[in-house]
Short mmCIF file of N, CA and C in Angstrom, two decimals:
data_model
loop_
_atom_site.label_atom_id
_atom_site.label_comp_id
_atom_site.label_asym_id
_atom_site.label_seq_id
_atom_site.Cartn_x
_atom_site.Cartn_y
_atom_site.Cartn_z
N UNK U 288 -11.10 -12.30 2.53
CA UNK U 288 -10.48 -11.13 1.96
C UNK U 288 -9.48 -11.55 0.88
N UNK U 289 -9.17 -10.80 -0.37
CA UNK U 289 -8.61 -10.94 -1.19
C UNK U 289 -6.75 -11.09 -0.73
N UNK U 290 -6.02 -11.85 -1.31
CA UNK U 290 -4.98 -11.92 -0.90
C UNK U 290 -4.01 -11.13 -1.39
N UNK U 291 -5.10 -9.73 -2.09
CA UNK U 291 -3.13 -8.85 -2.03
C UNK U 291 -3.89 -7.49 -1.39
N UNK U 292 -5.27 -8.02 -0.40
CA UNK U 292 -5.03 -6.39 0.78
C UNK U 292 -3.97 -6.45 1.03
N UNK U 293 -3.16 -7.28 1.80
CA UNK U 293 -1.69 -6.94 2.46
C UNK U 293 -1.08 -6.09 1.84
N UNK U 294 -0.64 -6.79 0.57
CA UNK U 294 0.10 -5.73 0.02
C UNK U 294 -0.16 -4.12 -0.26
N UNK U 295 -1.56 -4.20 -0.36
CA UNK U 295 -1.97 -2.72 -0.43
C UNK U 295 -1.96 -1.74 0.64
N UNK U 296 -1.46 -2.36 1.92
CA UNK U 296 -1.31 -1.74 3.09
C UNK U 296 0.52 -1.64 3.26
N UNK U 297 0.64 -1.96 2.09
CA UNK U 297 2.79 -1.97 1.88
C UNK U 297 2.70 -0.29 2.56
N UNK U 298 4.08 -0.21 3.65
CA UNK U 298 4.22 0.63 4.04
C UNK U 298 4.74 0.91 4.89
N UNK U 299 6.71 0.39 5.15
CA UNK U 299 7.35 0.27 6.52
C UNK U 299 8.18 1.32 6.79
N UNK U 300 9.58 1.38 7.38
CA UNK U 300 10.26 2.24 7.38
C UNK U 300 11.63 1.94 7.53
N UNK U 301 12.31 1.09 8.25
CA UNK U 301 13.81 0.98 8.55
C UNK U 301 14.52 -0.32 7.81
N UNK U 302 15.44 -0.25 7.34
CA UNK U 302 16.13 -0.71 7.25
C UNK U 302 16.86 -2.21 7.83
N UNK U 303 16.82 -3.29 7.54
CA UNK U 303 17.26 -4.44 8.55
C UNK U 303 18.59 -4.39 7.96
N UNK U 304 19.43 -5.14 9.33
CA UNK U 304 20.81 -4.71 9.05
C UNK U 304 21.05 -6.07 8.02
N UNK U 305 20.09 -6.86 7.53
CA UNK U 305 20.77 -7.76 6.58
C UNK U 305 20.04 -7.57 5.35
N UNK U 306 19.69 -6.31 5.08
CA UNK U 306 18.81 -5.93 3.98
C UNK U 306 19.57 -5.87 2.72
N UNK U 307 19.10 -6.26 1.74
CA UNK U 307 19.85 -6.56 0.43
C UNK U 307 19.06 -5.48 -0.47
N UNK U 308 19.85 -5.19 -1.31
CA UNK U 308 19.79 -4.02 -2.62
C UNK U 308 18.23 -4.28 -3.28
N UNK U 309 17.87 -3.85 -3.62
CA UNK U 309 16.79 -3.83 -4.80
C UNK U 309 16.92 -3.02 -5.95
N UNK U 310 16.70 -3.32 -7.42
CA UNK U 310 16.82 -2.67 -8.58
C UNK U 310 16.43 -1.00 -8.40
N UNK U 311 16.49 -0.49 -9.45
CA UNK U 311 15.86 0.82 -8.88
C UNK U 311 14.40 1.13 -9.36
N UNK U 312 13.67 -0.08 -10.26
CA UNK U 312 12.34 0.66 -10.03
C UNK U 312 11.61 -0.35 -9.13
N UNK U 313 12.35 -1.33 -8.11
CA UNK U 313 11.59 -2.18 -7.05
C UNK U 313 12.23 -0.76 -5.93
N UNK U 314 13.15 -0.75 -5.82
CA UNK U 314 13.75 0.84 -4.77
C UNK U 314 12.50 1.90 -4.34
N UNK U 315 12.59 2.28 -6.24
CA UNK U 315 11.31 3.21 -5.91
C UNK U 315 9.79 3.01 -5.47
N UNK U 316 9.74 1.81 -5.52
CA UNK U 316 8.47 1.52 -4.90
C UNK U 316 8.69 1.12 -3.34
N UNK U 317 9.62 0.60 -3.09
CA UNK U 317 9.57 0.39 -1.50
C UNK U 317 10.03 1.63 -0.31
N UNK U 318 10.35 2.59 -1.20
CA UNK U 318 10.79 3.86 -0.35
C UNK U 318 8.85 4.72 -0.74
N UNK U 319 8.25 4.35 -1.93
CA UNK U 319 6.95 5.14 -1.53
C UNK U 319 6.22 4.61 -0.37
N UNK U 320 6.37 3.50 -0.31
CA UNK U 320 5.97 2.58 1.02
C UNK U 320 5.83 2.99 2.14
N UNK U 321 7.62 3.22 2.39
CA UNK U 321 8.25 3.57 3.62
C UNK U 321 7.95 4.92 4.20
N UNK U 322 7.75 5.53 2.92
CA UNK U 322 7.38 7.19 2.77
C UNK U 322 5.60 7.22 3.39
N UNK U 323 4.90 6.60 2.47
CA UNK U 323 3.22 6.59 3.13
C UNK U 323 3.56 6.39 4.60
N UNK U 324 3.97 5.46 5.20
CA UNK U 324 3.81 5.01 6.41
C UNK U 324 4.34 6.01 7.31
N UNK U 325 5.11 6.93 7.04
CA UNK U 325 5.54 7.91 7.84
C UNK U 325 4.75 9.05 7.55
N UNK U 326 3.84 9.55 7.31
CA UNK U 326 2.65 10.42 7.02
C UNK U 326 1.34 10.62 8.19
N UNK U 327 1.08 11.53 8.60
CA UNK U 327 0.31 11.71 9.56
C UNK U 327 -1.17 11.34 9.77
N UNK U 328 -1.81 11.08 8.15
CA UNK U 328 -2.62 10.61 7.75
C UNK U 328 -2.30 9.64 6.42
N UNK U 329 -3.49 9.33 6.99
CA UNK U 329 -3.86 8.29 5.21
C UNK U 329 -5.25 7.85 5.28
N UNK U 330 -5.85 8.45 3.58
CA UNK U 330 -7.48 7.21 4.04
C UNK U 330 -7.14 6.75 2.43
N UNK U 331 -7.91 5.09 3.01
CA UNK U 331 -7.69 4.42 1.52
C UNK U 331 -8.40 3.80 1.36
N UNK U 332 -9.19 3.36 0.19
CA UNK U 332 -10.32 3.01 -0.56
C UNK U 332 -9.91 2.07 -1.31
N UNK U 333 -10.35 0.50 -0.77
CA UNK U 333 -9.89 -0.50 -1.72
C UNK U 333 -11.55 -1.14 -1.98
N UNK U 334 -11.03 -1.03 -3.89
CA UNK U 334 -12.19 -1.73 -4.23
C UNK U 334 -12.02 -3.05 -5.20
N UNK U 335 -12.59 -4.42 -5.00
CA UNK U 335 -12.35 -5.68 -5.30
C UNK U 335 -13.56 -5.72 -6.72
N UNK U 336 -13.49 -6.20 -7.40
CA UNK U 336 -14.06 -6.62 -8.86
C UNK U 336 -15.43 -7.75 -8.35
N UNK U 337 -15.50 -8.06 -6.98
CA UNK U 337 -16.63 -8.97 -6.73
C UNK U 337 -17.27 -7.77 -5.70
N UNK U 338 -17.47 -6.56 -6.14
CA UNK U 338 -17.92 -5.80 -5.67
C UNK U 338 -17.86 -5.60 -3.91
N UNK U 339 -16.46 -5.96 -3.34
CA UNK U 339 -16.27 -5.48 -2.20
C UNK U 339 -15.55 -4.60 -1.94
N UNK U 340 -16.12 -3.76 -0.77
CA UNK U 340 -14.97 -2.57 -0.66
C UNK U 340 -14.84 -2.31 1.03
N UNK U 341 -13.85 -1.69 0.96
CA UNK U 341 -12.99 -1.75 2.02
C UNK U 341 -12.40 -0.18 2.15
N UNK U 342 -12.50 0.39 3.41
CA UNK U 342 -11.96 1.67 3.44
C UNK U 342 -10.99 1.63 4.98
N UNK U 343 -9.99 2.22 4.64
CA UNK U 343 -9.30 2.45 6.22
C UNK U 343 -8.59 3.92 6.16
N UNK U 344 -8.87 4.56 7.70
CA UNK U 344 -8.25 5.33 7.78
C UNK U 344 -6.82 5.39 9.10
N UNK U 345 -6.12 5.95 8.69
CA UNK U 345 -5.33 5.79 9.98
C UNK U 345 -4.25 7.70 10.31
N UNK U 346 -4.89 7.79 11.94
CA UNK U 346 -4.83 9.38 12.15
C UNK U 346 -4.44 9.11 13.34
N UNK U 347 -3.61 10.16 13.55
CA UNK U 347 -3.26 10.45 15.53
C UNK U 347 -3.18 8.88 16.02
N UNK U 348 -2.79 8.25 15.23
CA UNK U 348 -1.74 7.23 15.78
C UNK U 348 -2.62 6.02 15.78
N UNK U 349 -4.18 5.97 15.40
CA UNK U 349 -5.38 5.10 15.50
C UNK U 349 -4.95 4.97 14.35
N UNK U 350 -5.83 3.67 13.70
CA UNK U 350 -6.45 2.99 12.34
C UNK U 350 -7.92 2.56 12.75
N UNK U 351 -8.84 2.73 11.41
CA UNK U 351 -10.28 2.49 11.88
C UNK U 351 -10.45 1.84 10.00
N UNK U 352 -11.28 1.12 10.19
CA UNK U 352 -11.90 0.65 8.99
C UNK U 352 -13.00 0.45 8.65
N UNK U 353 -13.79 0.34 7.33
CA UNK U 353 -15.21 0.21 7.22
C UNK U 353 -15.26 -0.90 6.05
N UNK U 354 -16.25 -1.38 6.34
CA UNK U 354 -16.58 -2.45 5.16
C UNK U 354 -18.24 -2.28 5.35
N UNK U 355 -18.64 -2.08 4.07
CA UNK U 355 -20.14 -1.83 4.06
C UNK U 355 -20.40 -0.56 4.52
N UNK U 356 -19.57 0.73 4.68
CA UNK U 356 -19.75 1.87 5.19
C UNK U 356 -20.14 2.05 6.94
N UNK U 357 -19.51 0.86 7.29
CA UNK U 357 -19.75 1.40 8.72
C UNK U 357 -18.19 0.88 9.50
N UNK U 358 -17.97 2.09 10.01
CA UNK U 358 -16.34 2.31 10.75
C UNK U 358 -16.53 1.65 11.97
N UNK U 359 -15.13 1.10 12.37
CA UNK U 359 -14.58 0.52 13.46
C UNK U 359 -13.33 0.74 13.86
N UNK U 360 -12.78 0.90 15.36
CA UNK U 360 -12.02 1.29 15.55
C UNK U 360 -11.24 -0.52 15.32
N UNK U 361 -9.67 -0.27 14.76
CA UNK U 361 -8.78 -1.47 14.29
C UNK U 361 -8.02 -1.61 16.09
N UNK U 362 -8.34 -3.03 15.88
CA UNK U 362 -7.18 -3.40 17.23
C UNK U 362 -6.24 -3.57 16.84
N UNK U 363 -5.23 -3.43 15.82
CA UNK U 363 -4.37 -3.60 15.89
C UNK U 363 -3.22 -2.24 15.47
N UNK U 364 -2.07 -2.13 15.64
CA UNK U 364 -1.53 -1.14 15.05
C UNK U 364 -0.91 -1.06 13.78
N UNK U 365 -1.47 -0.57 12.47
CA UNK U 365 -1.27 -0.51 11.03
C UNK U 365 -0.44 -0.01 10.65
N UNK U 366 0.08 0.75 11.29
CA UNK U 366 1.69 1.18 10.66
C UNK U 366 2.62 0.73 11.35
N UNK U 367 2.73 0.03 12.51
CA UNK U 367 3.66 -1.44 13.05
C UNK U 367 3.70 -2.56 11.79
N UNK U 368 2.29 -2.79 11.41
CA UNK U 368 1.93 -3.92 10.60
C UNK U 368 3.00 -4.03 9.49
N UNK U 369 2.57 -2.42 9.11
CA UNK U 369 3.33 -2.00 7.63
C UNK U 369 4.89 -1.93 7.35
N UNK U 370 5.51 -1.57 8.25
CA UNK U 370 6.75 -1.06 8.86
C UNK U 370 7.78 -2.55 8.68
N UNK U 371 6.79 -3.52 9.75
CA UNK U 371 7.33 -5.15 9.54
C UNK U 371 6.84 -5.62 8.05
N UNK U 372 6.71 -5.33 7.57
CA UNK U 372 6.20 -5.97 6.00
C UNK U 372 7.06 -5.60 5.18
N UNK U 373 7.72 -3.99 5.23
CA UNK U 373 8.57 -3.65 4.18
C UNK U 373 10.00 -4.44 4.84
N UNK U 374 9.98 -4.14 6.05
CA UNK U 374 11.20 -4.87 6.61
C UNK U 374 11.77 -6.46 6.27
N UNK U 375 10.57 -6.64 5.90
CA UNK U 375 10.56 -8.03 5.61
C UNK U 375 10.83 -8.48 4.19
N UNK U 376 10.30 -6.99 3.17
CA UNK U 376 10.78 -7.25 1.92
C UNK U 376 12.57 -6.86 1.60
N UNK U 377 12.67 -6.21 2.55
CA UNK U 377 14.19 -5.08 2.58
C UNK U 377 14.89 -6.42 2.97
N UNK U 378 14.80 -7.65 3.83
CA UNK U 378 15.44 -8.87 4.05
C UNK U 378 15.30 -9.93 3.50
N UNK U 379 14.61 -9.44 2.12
CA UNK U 379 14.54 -10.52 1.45
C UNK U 379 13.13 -11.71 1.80
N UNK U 380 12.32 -11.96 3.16
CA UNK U 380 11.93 -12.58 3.67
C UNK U 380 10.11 -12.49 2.41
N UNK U 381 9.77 -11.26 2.34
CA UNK U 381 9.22 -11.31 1.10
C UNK U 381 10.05 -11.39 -0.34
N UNK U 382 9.57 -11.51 -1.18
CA UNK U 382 10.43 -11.59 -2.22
C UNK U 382 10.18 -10.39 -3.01
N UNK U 383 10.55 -9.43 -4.05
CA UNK U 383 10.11 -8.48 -4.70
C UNK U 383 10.67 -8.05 -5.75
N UNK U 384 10.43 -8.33 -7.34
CA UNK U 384 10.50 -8.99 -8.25
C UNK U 384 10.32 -8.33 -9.02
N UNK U 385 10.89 -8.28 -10.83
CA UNK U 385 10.26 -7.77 -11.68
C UNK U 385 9.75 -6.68 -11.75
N UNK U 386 9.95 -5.89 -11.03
CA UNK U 386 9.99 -4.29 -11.09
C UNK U 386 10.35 -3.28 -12.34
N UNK U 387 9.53 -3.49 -12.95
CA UNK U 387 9.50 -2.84 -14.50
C UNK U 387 8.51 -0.87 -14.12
N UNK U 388 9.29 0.34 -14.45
CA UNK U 388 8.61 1.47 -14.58
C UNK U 388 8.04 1.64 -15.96
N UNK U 389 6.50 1.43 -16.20
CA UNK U 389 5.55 1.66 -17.50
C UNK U 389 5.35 2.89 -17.88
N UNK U 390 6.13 4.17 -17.16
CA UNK U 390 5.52 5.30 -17.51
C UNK U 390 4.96 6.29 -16.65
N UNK U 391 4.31 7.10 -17.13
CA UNK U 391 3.50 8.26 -16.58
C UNK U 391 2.00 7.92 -16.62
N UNK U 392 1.42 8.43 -15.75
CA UNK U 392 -0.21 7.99 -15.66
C UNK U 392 -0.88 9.19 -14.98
N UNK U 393 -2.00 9.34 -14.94
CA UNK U 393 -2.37 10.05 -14.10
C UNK U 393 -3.68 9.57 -13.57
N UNK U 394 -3.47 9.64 -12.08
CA UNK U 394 -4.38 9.64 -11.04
C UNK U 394 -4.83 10.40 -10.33
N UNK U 395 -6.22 10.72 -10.47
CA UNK U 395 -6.96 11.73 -9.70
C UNK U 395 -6.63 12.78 -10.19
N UNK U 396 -6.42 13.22 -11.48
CA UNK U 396 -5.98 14.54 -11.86
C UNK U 396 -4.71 14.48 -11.19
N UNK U 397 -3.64 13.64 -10.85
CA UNK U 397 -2.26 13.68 -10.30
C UNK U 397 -1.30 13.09 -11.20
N UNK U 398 -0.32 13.94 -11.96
CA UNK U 398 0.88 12.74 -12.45
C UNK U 398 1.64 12.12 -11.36
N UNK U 399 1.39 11.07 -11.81
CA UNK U 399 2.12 9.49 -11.50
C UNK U 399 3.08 9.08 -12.29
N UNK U 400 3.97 7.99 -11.35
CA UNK U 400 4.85 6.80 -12.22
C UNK U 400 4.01 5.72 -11.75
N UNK U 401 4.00 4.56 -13.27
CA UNK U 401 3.54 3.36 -13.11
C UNK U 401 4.61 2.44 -12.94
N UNK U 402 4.36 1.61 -11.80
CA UNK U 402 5.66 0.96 -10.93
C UNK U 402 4.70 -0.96 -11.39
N UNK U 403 5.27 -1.36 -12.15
CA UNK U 403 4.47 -3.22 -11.81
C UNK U 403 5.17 -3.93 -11.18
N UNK U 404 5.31 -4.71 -10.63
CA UNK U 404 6.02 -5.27 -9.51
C UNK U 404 5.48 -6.74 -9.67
N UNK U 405 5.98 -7.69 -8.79
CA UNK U 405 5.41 -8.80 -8.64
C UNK U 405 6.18 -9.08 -7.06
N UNK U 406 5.16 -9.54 -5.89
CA UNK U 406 5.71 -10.08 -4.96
C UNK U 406 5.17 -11.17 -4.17
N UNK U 407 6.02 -11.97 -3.33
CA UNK U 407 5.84 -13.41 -3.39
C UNK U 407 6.07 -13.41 -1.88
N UNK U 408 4.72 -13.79 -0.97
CA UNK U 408 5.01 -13.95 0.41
C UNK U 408 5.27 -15.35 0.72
N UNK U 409 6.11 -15.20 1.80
CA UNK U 409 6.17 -16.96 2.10
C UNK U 409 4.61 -17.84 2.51
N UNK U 410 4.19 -19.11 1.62
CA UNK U 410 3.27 -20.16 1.77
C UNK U 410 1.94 -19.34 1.07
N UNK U 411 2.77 -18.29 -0.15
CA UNK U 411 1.45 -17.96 -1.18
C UNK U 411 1.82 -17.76 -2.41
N UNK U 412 1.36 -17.79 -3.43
CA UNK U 412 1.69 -17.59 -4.78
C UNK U 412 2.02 -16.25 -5.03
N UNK U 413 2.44 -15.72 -6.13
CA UNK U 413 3.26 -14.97 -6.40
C UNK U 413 1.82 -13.91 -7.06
N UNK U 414 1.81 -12.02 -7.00
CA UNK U 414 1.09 -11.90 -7.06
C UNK U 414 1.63 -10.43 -7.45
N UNK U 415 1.48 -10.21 -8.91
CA UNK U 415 1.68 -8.84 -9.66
C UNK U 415 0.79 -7.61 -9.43
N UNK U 416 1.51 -6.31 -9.62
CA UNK U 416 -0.01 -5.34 -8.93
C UNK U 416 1.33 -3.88 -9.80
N UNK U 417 0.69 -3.05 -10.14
CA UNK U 417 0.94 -1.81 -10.48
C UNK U 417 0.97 -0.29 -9.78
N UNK U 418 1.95 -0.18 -8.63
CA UNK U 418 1.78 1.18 -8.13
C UNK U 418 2.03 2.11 -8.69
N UNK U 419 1.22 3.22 -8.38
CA UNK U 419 1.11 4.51 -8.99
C UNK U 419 1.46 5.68 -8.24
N UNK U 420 3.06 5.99 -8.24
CA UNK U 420 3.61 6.89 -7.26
C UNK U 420 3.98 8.53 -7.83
N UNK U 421 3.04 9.52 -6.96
CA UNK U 421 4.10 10.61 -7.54
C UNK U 421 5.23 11.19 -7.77
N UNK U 422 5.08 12.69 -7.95
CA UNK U 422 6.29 13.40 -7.49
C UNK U 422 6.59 13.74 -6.42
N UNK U 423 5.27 13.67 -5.50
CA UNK U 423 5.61 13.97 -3.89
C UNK U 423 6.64 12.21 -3.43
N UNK U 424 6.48 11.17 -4.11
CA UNK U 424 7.16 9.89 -3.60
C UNK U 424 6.16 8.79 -2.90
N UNK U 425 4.79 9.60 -3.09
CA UNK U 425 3.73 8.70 -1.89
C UNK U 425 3.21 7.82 -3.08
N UNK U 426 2.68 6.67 -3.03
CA UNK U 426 1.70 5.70 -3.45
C UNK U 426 0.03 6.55 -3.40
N UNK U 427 -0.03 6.64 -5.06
CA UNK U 427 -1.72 7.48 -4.34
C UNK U 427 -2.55 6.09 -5.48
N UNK U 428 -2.19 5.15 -5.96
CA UNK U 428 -3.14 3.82 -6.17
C UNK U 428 -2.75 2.97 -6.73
N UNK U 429 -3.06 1.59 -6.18
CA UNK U 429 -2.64 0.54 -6.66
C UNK U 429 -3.25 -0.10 -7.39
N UNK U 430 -3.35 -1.15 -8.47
CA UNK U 430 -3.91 -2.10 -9.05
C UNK U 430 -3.60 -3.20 -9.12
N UNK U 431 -4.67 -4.24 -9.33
CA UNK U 431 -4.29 -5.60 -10.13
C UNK U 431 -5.23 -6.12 -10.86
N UNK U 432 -5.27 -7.24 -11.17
CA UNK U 432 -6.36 -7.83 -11.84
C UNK U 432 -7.87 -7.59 -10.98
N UNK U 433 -7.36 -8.00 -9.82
CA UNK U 433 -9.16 -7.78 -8.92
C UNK U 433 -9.00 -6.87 -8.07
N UNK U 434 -8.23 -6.07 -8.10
CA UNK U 434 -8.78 -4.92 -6.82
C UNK U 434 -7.89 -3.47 -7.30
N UNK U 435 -8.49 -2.47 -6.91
CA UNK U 435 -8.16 -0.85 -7.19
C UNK U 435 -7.88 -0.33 -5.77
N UNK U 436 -6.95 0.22 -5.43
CA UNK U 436 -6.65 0.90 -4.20
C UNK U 436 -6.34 2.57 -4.29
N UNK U 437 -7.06 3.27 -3.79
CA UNK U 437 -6.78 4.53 -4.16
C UNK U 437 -6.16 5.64 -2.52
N UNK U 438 -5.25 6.19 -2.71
CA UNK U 438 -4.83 6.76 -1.34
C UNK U 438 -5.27 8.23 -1.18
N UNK U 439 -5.44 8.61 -0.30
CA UNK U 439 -5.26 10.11 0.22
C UNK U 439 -4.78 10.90 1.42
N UNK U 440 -3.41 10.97 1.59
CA UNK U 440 -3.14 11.73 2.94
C UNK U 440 -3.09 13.23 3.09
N UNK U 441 -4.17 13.99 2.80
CA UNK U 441 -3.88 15.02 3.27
C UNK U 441 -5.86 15.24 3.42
N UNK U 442 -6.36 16.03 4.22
CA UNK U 442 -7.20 16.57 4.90
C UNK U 442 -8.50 15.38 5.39
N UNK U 443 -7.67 14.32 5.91
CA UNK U 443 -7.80 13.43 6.75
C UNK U 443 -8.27 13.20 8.23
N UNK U 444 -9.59 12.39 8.51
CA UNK U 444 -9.86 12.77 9.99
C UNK U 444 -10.45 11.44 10.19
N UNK U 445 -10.40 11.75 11.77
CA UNK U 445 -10.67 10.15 12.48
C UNK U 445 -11.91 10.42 11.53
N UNK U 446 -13.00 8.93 11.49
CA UNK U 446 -14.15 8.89 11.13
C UNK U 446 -15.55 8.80 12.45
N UNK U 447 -16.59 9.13 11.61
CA UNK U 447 -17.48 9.26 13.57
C UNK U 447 -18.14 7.37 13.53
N UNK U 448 -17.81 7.07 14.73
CA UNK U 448 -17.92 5.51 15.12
C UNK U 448 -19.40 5.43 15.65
#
């Protein structure tokens, strides 16, 4: 798997009590984060430039994913996952960088802000990507050089297994 799914699953919620400031257009991207992950749904469609794709949904407290169009229920819990990831950027423990706002965009027939970022997990190279957040505050797609992530939380349902 490509090494910035992770990031495309960015999406925590609290605060660590040794959490340090971030600029305000790295801010605004880690509160759309924090914001997706607290949402009742989400399905998201990541597609890689070597023609792989990847879909997950996560509802009523499950996550399920498909690769090649066929769903599975996830053992693990994805918005725990997500939750410790932002926490981890909020402590500095990720790094999160260069946070430049490019503007207005629109996605899916949705205005957006274009958020570029660059972030750096510990024992990996450093790895730039462009979120695309509205006026609601949610992340509805990400980019980079090899992969497109596109979100949708609203009329969202488990998938049939």
């Amino acid at each position: 798997m490509n090494r910035l799914i992770l990031p495309t699953l960015m999406s925590l919620l609290s605060l660590s009590p040794g959490a340090r400031a971030l600029d305000a257009a790295c801010e605004a991207f880690v509160a759309a984060a924090e914001k997706g992950v607290e949402q009742p749904s989400r399905h998201s469609v990541s597609e890689m430039t070597q023609g792989q794709r990847l879909e997950s949904i996560v509802v009523d407290g499950k996550s399920y994913s498909a690769i090649g169009g066929k769903w599975r229920a996830m053992g693990i819990d994805l918005k725990a996952a997500e939750r410790k990831l932002n926490a981890e950027i909020r402590s500095g423990v990720i790094k999160l960088d260069q946070c430049q706002r490019l503007g207005s965009e629109t996605v899916d027939g949705l205005a957006t802000t274009a958020i570029r970022y660059r972030m750096t997990m510990p024992g990996a190279p450093a790895a730039t990507a462009t979120a695309y957040i509205g006026k609601d505050g949610l992340i509805h797609a990400l980019a980079a050089d090899d992969l497109k992530v596109r979100y949708r939380y609203s009329g969202v349902s488990a998938p049939k297994l």
